[in-house]
PDB file of C-alpha atoms in Angstrom:
ATOM      1  CA  PRO A 351     -90.314   9.108 -22.628  1.00 90.00           C
ATOM      2  CA  ALA A 352     -91.454   6.024 -24.519  1.00 94.00           C
ATOM      3  CA  VAL A 353     -92.333   2.494 -23.362  1.00 95.00           C
ATOM      4  CA  ALA A 354     -91.735  -0.474 -25.683  1.00 95.00           C
ATOM      5  CA  PRO A 355     -90.127  -3.922 -25.789  1.00 94.00           C
ATOM      6  CA  LEU A 356     -86.325  -4.001 -26.095  1.00 90.00           C
ATOM      7  CA  SER A 357     -86.700  -6.646 -28.797  1.00 89.00           C
ATOM      8  CA  PRO A 358     -89.575  -8.559 -30.390  1.00 89.00           C
ATOM      9  CA  GLY A 359     -91.305 -10.323 -27.495  1.00 89.00           C
ATOM     10  CA  GLY A 360     -88.685  -8.948 -25.097  1.00 88.00           C
ATOM     11  CA  PRO A 361     -89.118  -7.183 -21.771  1.00 90.00           C
ATOM     12  CA  LEU A 362     -90.648  -3.712 -21.639  1.00 95.00           C
ATOM     13  CA  ALA A 363     -88.331  -0.777 -21.228  1.00 97.00           C
ATOM     14  CA  VAL A 364     -88.828   2.921 -20.556  1.00 97.00           C
ATOM     15  CA  PHE A 365     -86.671   5.133 -22.777  1.00 96.00           C
ATOM     16  CA  VAL A 366     -85.786   8.469 -21.160  1.00 95.00           C
ATOM     17  CA  THR A 367     -83.890  11.451 -22.571  1.00 92.00           C
ATOM     18  CA  LEU A 368     -81.826  13.586 -20.199  1.00 89.00           C
ATOM     19  CA  GLY A 369     -80.130  16.876 -20.887  1.00 84.00           C
ATOM     20  CA  ARG A 370     -80.334  20.608 -20.453  1.00 78.00           C
ATOM     21  CA  ASP A 371     -82.062  22.571 -23.209  1.00 77.00           C
ATOM     22  CA  LEU A 372     -79.613  24.134 -25.611  1.00 73.00           C
ATOM     23  CA  GLU A 373     -79.280  27.904 -25.862  1.00 74.00           C
ATOM     24  CA  CYS A 374     -80.957  29.851 -28.630  1.00 72.00           C
ATOM     25  CA  ASP A 375     -78.615  32.785 -28.204  1.00 65.00           C
ATOM     26  CA  PRO A 376     -75.240  32.041 -29.839  1.00 64.00           C
ATOM     27  CA  LEU A 377     -73.646  34.502 -27.402  1.00 63.00           C
ATOM     28  CA  LEU A 378     -74.545  32.333 -24.374  1.00 63.00           C
ATOM     29  CA  PRO A 379     -73.094  28.899 -25.152  1.00 62.00           C
ATOM     30  CA  LEU A 380     -72.761  26.397 -22.333  1.00 67.00           C
ATOM     31  CA  PRO A 381     -71.365  22.980 -23.248  1.00 66.00           C
ATOM     32  CA  THR A 382     -74.127  20.537 -22.473  1.00 71.00           C
ATOM     33  CA  PRO A 383     -73.930  16.792 -21.806  1.00 77.00           C
ATOM     34  CA  ALA A 384     -76.935  14.721 -22.862  1.00 87.00           C
ATOM     35  CA  ARG A 385     -77.833  11.039 -22.668  1.00 93.00           C
ATOM     36  CA  ILE A 386     -80.552   8.519 -23.288  1.00 96.00           C
ATOM     37  CA  LEU A 387     -81.372   5.699 -20.884  1.00 97.00           C
ATOM     38  CA  ALA A 388     -83.269   2.461 -21.296  1.00 97.00           C
ATOM     39  CA  LEU A 389     -84.772   1.444 -17.947  1.00 97.00           C
ATOM     40  CA  ASP A 390     -86.519  -1.795 -17.009  1.00 96.00           C
ATOM     41  CA  ALA A 391     -90.228  -0.876 -17.000  1.00 96.00           C
ATOM     42  CA  ILE A 392     -90.885  -2.884 -13.802  1.00 96.00           C
ATOM     43  CA  THR A 393     -87.789  -2.274 -11.645  1.00 97.00           C
ATOM     44  CA  LEU A 394     -86.530   0.967 -13.271  1.00 96.00           C
ATOM     45  CA  GLU A 395     -83.010  -0.498 -13.242  1.00 97.00           C
ATOM     46  CA  GLN A 396     -80.796   0.859 -16.013  1.00 97.00           C
ATOM     47  CA  ILE A 397     -80.489  -1.514 -18.986  1.00 97.00           C
ATOM     48  CA  TRP A 398     -78.340   0.643 -21.245  1.00 97.00           C
ATOM     49  CA  GLU A 399     -77.098   4.190 -21.694  1.00 97.00           C
ATOM     50  CA  PHE A 400     -76.173   6.279 -24.735  1.00 97.00           C
ATOM     51  CA  VAL A 401     -74.049   9.368 -24.044  1.00 94.00           C
ATOM     52  CA  LEU A 402     -74.106  11.913 -26.837  1.00 89.00           C
ATOM     53  CA  PRO A 403     -70.972  13.805 -27.820  1.00 83.00           C
ATOM     54  CA  MET A 404     -70.551  17.019 -25.861  1.00 75.00           C
ATOM     55  CA  GLY A 405     -72.314  19.772 -27.787  1.00 71.00           C
ATOM     56  CA  ASP A 406     -71.380  23.408 -27.820  1.00 69.00           C
ATOM     57  CA  GLY A 407     -74.601  24.273 -25.986  1.00 69.00           C
ATOM     58  CA  ILE A 408     -76.273  26.084 -28.884  1.00 73.00           C
ATOM     59  CA  VAL A 409     -79.265  24.814 -30.874  1.00 77.00           C
ATOM     60  CA  ALA A 410     -77.882  23.720 -34.253  1.00 77.00           C
ATOM     61  CA  GLY A 411     -78.461  26.134 -37.109  1.00 73.00           C
ATOM     62  CA  VAL A 412     -80.063  28.784 -34.922  1.00 70.00           C
ATOM     63  CA  ASN A 413     -80.079  32.459 -35.676  1.00 62.00           C
ATOM     64  CA  SER A 414     -82.099  35.107 -33.927  1.00 59.00           C
ATOM     65  CA  SER A 415     -84.304  35.937 -36.916  1.00 64.00           C
ATOM     66  CA  GLU A 416     -85.736  32.430 -37.476  1.00 65.00           C
ATOM     67  CA  GLY A 417     -87.094  31.767 -34.009  1.00 68.00           C
ATOM     68  CA  CYS A 418     -86.486  28.017 -33.852  1.00 77.00           C
ATOM     69  CA  CYS A 419     -85.634  27.140 -30.259  1.00 79.00           C
ATOM     70  CA  PRO A 420     -86.821  23.589 -29.539  1.00 81.00           C
ATOM     71  CA  ASP A 421     -86.333  21.404 -26.473  1.00 80.00           C
ATOM     72  CA  VAL A 422     -83.126  19.381 -26.312  1.00 82.00           C
ATOM     73  CA  PHE A 423     -84.747  16.113 -27.538  1.00 87.00           C
ATOM     74  CA  GLY A 424     -87.868  14.942 -29.266  1.00 86.00           C
ATOM     75  CA  ASN A 425     -89.734  11.992 -27.790  1.00 91.00           C
ATOM     76  CA  PRO A 426     -88.129   8.640 -28.568  1.00 95.00           C
ATOM     77  CA  THR A 427     -89.763   6.413 -31.168  1.00 96.00           C
ATOM     78  CA  VAL A 428     -89.131   2.674 -30.798  1.00 96.00           C
ATOM     79  CA  GLY A 429     -89.205   0.327 -33.780  1.00 94.00           C
ATOM     80  CA  GLY A 430     -90.500  -3.244 -33.646  1.00 91.00           C
ATOM     81  CA  ASP A 431     -86.926  -4.529 -33.379  1.00 92.00           C
ATOM     82  CA  GLY A 432     -86.179  -2.338 -30.321  1.00 93.00           C
ATOM     83  CA  THR A 433     -84.190   0.310 -32.209  1.00 95.00           C
ATOM     84  CA  VAL A 434     -84.711   3.734 -30.626  1.00 97.00           C
ATOM     85  CA  TYR A 435     -85.010   6.732 -32.951  1.00 96.00           C
ATOM     86  CA  ILE A 436     -84.252  10.078 -31.363  1.00 94.00           C
ATOM     87  CA  ASN A 437     -83.772  13.628 -32.626  1.00 91.00           C
ATOM     88  CA  TRP A 438     -81.398  15.971 -30.822  1.00 88.00           C
ATOM     89  CA  SER A 439     -81.299  19.758 -31.110  1.00 86.00           C
ATOM     90  CA  GLY A 440     -77.550  19.610 -31.557  1.00 84.00           C
ATOM     91  CA  GLY A 441     -78.420  18.890 -35.190  1.00 86.00           C
ATOM     92  CA  TRP A 442     -78.466  15.067 -35.282  1.00 88.00           C
ATOM     93  CA  ALA A 443     -80.961  12.269 -35.870  1.00 92.00           C
ATOM     94  CA  TYR A 444     -79.997   8.926 -34.274  1.00 94.00           C
ATOM     95  CA  ALA A 445     -81.064   5.298 -34.485  1.00 95.00           C
ATOM     96  CA  ILE A 446     -79.586   3.458 -31.487  1.00 97.00           C
ATOM     97  CA  ARG A 447     -79.577  -0.011 -29.926  1.00 96.00           C
ATOM     98  CA  ASP A 448     -77.379  -1.948 -27.492  1.00 96.00           C
ATOM     99  CA  ALA A 449     -76.509  -4.675 -30.021  1.00 96.00           C
ATOM    100  CA  ASN A 450     -73.967  -6.499 -27.835  1.00 96.00           C
ATOM    101  CA  GLY A 451     -75.925  -6.186 -24.569  1.00 95.00           C
ATOM    102  CA  ASP A 452     -73.050  -4.626 -22.606  1.00 97.00           C
ATOM    103  CA  GLY A 453     -75.162  -1.790 -21.176  1.00 97.00           C
ATOM    104  CA  THR A 454     -73.540   0.945 -23.282  1.00 97.00           C
ATOM    105  CA  VAL A 455     -74.597   2.118 -26.721  1.00 98.00           C
ATOM    106  CA  ASP A 456     -71.239   2.827 -28.382  1.00 97.00           C
ATOM    107  CA  MET A 457     -71.141   5.824 -30.731  1.00 94.00           C
ATOM    108  CA  ASP A 458     -68.222   4.216 -32.630  1.00 95.00           C
ATOM    109  CA  ASP A 459     -70.016   0.881 -33.252  1.00 97.00           C
ATOM    110  CA  SER A 460     -72.055   0.982 -36.471  1.00 96.00           C
ATOM    111  CA  SER A 461     -74.142  -1.972 -35.271  1.00 97.00           C
ATOM    112  CA  GLU A 462     -75.305   0.214 -32.357  1.00 97.00           C
ATOM    113  CA  VAL A 463     -75.534   3.772 -33.712  1.00 97.00           C
ATOM    114  CA  THR A 464     -76.634   5.195 -37.020  1.00 94.00           C
ATOM    115  CA  ALA A 465     -76.459   8.984 -37.130  1.00 93.00           C
ATOM    116  CA  PHE A 466     -77.282  11.727 -39.612  1.00 92.00           C
ATOM    117  CA  HIS A 467     -76.223  15.351 -39.175  1.00 89.00           C
ATOM    118  CA  HIS A 468     -79.060  17.511 -40.501  1.00 87.00           C
ATOM    119  CA  GLY A 469     -77.726  20.699 -38.929  1.00 85.00           C
ATOM    120  CA  GLY A 470     -80.923  22.008 -37.357  1.00 83.00           C
ATOM    121  CA  GLY A 471     -82.699  22.020 -34.050  1.00 84.00           C
ATOM    122  CA  SER A 472     -85.273  19.287 -33.591  1.00 86.00           C
ATOM    123  CA  ASN A 473     -87.648  18.182 -30.889  1.00 81.00           C
ATOM    124  CA  GLY A 474     -90.209  16.228 -32.896  1.00 88.00           C
ATOM    125  CA  ASN A 475     -90.272  12.461 -32.867  1.00 92.00           C
ATOM    126  CA  THR A 476     -89.420  10.196 -35.794  1.00 94.00           C
ATOM    127  CA  ALA A 477     -92.352   8.616 -37.643  1.00 95.00           C
ATOM    128  CA  LEU A 478     -91.947   5.004 -38.788  1.00 95.00           C
ATOM    129  CA  ALA A 479     -93.643   3.074 -41.599  1.00 93.00           C
ATOM    130  CA  PRO A 480     -92.611  -0.215 -43.226  1.00 92.00           C
ATOM    131  CA  GLY A 481     -89.216   0.455 -44.813  1.00 91.00           C
ATOM    132  CA  MET A 482     -89.239   4.173 -43.982  1.00 93.00           C
ATOM    133  CA  ALA A 483     -88.395   6.664 -41.248  1.00 94.00           C
ATOM    134  CA  VAL A 484     -89.203  10.389 -41.325  1.00 94.00           C
ATOM    135  CA  ALA A 485     -87.458  12.756 -38.894  1.00 92.00           C
ATOM    136  CA  PRO A 486     -88.295  16.458 -38.455  1.00 90.00           C
ATOM    137  CA  SER A 487     -85.974  19.374 -37.877  1.00 87.00           C
ATOM    138  CA  CYS A 488     -86.768  23.076 -37.575  1.00 84.00           C
ATOM    139  CA  TRP A 489     -86.591  23.631 -41.319  1.00 82.00           C
ATOM    140  CA  GLN A 490     -87.139  20.305 -43.047  1.00 87.00           C
ATOM    141  CA  LEU A 491     -88.513  16.780 -42.968  1.00 90.00           C
ATOM    142  CA  LEU A 492     -85.907  14.105 -43.547  1.00 89.00           C
ATOM    143  CA  GLY A 493     -87.014  10.819 -45.117  1.00 91.00           C
ATOM    144  CA  TYR A 494     -85.010   7.605 -44.995  1.00 87.00           C
ATOM    145  CA  ALA A 495     -85.843   4.401 -46.866  1.00 88.00           C
ATOM    146  CA  SER A 496     -84.367   0.987 -46.131  1.00 80.00           C
ATOM    147  CA  ASP A 497     -82.447  -0.924 -48.771  1.00 74.00           C
ATOM    148  CA  ALA A 498     -84.499  -4.050 -48.103  1.00 60.00           C
TER     149      ALA A 498
END
């Protein structure tokens, strides 16, 4: 988990990832739901929820000879604006926020979710620097620079 303000100067929240670890054996798939919650750090009441698309239950890009079998999520990283960066072993890196404050981070709303499919397992956390984010996967580091 991570603890950080929801917005600059805003209330503290605890960001928690929930989900069953994905399988490393492609012969044992089990569709796996996963989600991320933002909880009020004082009351632990749910502030928002992000439900990931149902995965096939297998770590992305896995094969038995490479030995990459990470946990389902890396730890969340929270930017100064309250955006949560999370890496999922279904092969995706996400930047999420509840932009409209309705309690649900909507996968189809580009103001709430930015996603990149890197195709590999990942359980490391995203590193942030001014104008840059770096996300790990089993086989590569992915760097993103802002346009600003």
